[in-house]
Structures are given as structure tokens and as C-alpha cells.
C-alpha positions as a printed NumPy array, in Angstrom:
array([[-12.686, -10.431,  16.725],
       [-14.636, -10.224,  13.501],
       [-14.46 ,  -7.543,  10.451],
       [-12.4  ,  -4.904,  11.294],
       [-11.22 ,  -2.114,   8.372],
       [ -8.098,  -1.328,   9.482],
       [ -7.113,   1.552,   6.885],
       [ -9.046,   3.567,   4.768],
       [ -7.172,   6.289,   3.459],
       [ -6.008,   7.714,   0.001],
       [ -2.805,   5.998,  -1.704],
       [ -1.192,   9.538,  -2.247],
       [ -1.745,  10.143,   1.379],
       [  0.961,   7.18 ,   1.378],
       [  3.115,   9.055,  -1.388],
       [  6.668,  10.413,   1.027],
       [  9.671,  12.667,   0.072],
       [ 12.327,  10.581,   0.629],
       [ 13.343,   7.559,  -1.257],
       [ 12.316,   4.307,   0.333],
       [  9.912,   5.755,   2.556],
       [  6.433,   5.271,   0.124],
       [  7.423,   1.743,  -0.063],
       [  8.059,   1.183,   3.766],
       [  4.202,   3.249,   4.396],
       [  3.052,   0.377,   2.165],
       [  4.503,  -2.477,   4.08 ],
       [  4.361,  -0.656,   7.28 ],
       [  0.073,  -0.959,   6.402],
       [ -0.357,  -4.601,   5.329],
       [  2.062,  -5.808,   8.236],
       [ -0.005,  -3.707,  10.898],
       [ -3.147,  -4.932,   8.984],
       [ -1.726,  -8.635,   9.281],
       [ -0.724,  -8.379,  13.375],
       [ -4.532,  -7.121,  14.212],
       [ -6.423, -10.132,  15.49 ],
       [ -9.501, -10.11 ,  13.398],
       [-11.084, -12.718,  11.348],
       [-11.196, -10.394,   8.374],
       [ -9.251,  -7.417,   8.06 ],
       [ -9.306,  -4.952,   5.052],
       [ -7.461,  -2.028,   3.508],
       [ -9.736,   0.417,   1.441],
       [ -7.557,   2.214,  -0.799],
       [ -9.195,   5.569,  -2.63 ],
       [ -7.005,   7.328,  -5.506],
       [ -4.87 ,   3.989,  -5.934],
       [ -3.703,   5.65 ,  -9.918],
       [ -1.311,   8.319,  -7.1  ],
       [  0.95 ,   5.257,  -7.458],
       [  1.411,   4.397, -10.767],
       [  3.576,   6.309, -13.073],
       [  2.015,   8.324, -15.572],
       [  1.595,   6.959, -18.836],
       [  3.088,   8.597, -22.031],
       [  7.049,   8.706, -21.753],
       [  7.673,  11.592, -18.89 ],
       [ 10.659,   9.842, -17.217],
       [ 12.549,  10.747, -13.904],
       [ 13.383,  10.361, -10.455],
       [  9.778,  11.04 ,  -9.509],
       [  8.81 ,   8.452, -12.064],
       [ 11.041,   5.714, -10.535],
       [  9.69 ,   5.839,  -7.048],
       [  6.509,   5.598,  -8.171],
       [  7.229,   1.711,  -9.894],
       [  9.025,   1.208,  -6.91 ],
       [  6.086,   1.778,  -4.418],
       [  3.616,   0.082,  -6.999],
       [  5.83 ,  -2.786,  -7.05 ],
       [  5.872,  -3.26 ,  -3.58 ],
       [  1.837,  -3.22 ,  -3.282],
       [  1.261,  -5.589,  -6.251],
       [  3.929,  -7.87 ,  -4.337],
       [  1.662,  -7.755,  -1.276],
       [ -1.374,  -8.182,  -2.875],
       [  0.382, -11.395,  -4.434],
       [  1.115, -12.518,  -1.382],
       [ -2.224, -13.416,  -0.19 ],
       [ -0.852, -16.825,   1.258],
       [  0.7  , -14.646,   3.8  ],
       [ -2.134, -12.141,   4.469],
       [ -5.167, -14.583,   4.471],
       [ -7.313, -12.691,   6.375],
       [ -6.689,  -9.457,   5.089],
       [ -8.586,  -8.05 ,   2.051],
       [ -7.768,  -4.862,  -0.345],
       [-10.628,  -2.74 ,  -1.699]])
């Protein structure tokens, strides 16, 4: 028990092919990060911008998944009632 850092590794390492599968790499994280017995557990995520669309019109499939998978991690990190021990840097 104590502080553990469970993941530390680059959002677009995160970024998958197939539809669906960015945003299940996301959950897949914070619910592995939430079943690790620790007092404090925390998620370091470098290059965090590989999951936001790009700003200035460029639409698309591409562009889609990306709000999708953002969604999902502002969702989680809204969450924090349900994650209390886990932290995001």
C-alpha cells in the first residue's frame, strides 16, 4: 500500500485503429488504476493535445474519434467520486 503510479505513458500511445477501441484503452486505464490497492494511485499522461481534435475546421472520421476518446477521459476525470484515490497528472 501507499503511492503507486500506475501508468505513465503518452496519450497517443492510447490513440487505436479501430473505432471504439481509444475509448475502451482509456477506461481499460482508470478501471485498472481504480482495482490496484493503493492509497494513492496516479496516471501521468505526456502529449495529452494527441486527443483532442485539431482546431481550425478540418472535419472527418479521424476527427470524430478523437471527441469521442476526449469525451470519455474528461468523463473520468469528472468522476472523481468514483476514483478517489486515483490522481491524473
Amino acid at each position: 500500500l501507499g503511492l503507486r503510479v500506475l501508468f505513465a505513458r503518452s496519450a497517443s500511445a492510447l490513440n487505436r485503429r479501430y473505432v471504439g477501441e481509444t475509448e475502451a484503452a482509456i477506461t481499460r486505464m482508470f478501471e485498472k488504476a481504480r482495482q490496484t490497492p493503493a492509497l494513492l494511485t496516479g496516471i501521468f499522461l505526456d502529449e495529452v493535445d494527441a486527443l483532442v481534435p485539431e482546431r481550425g475546421g478540418r472535419s472527418g472520421s479521424q476527427q470524430s474519434f478523437k471527441v469521442d476518446a476526449l469525451s470519455i477521459l474528461l468523463d473520468l476525470l469528472g468522476s472523481a467520486d468514483e476514483y478517489p484515490n486515483i490522481f491524473v497528472i
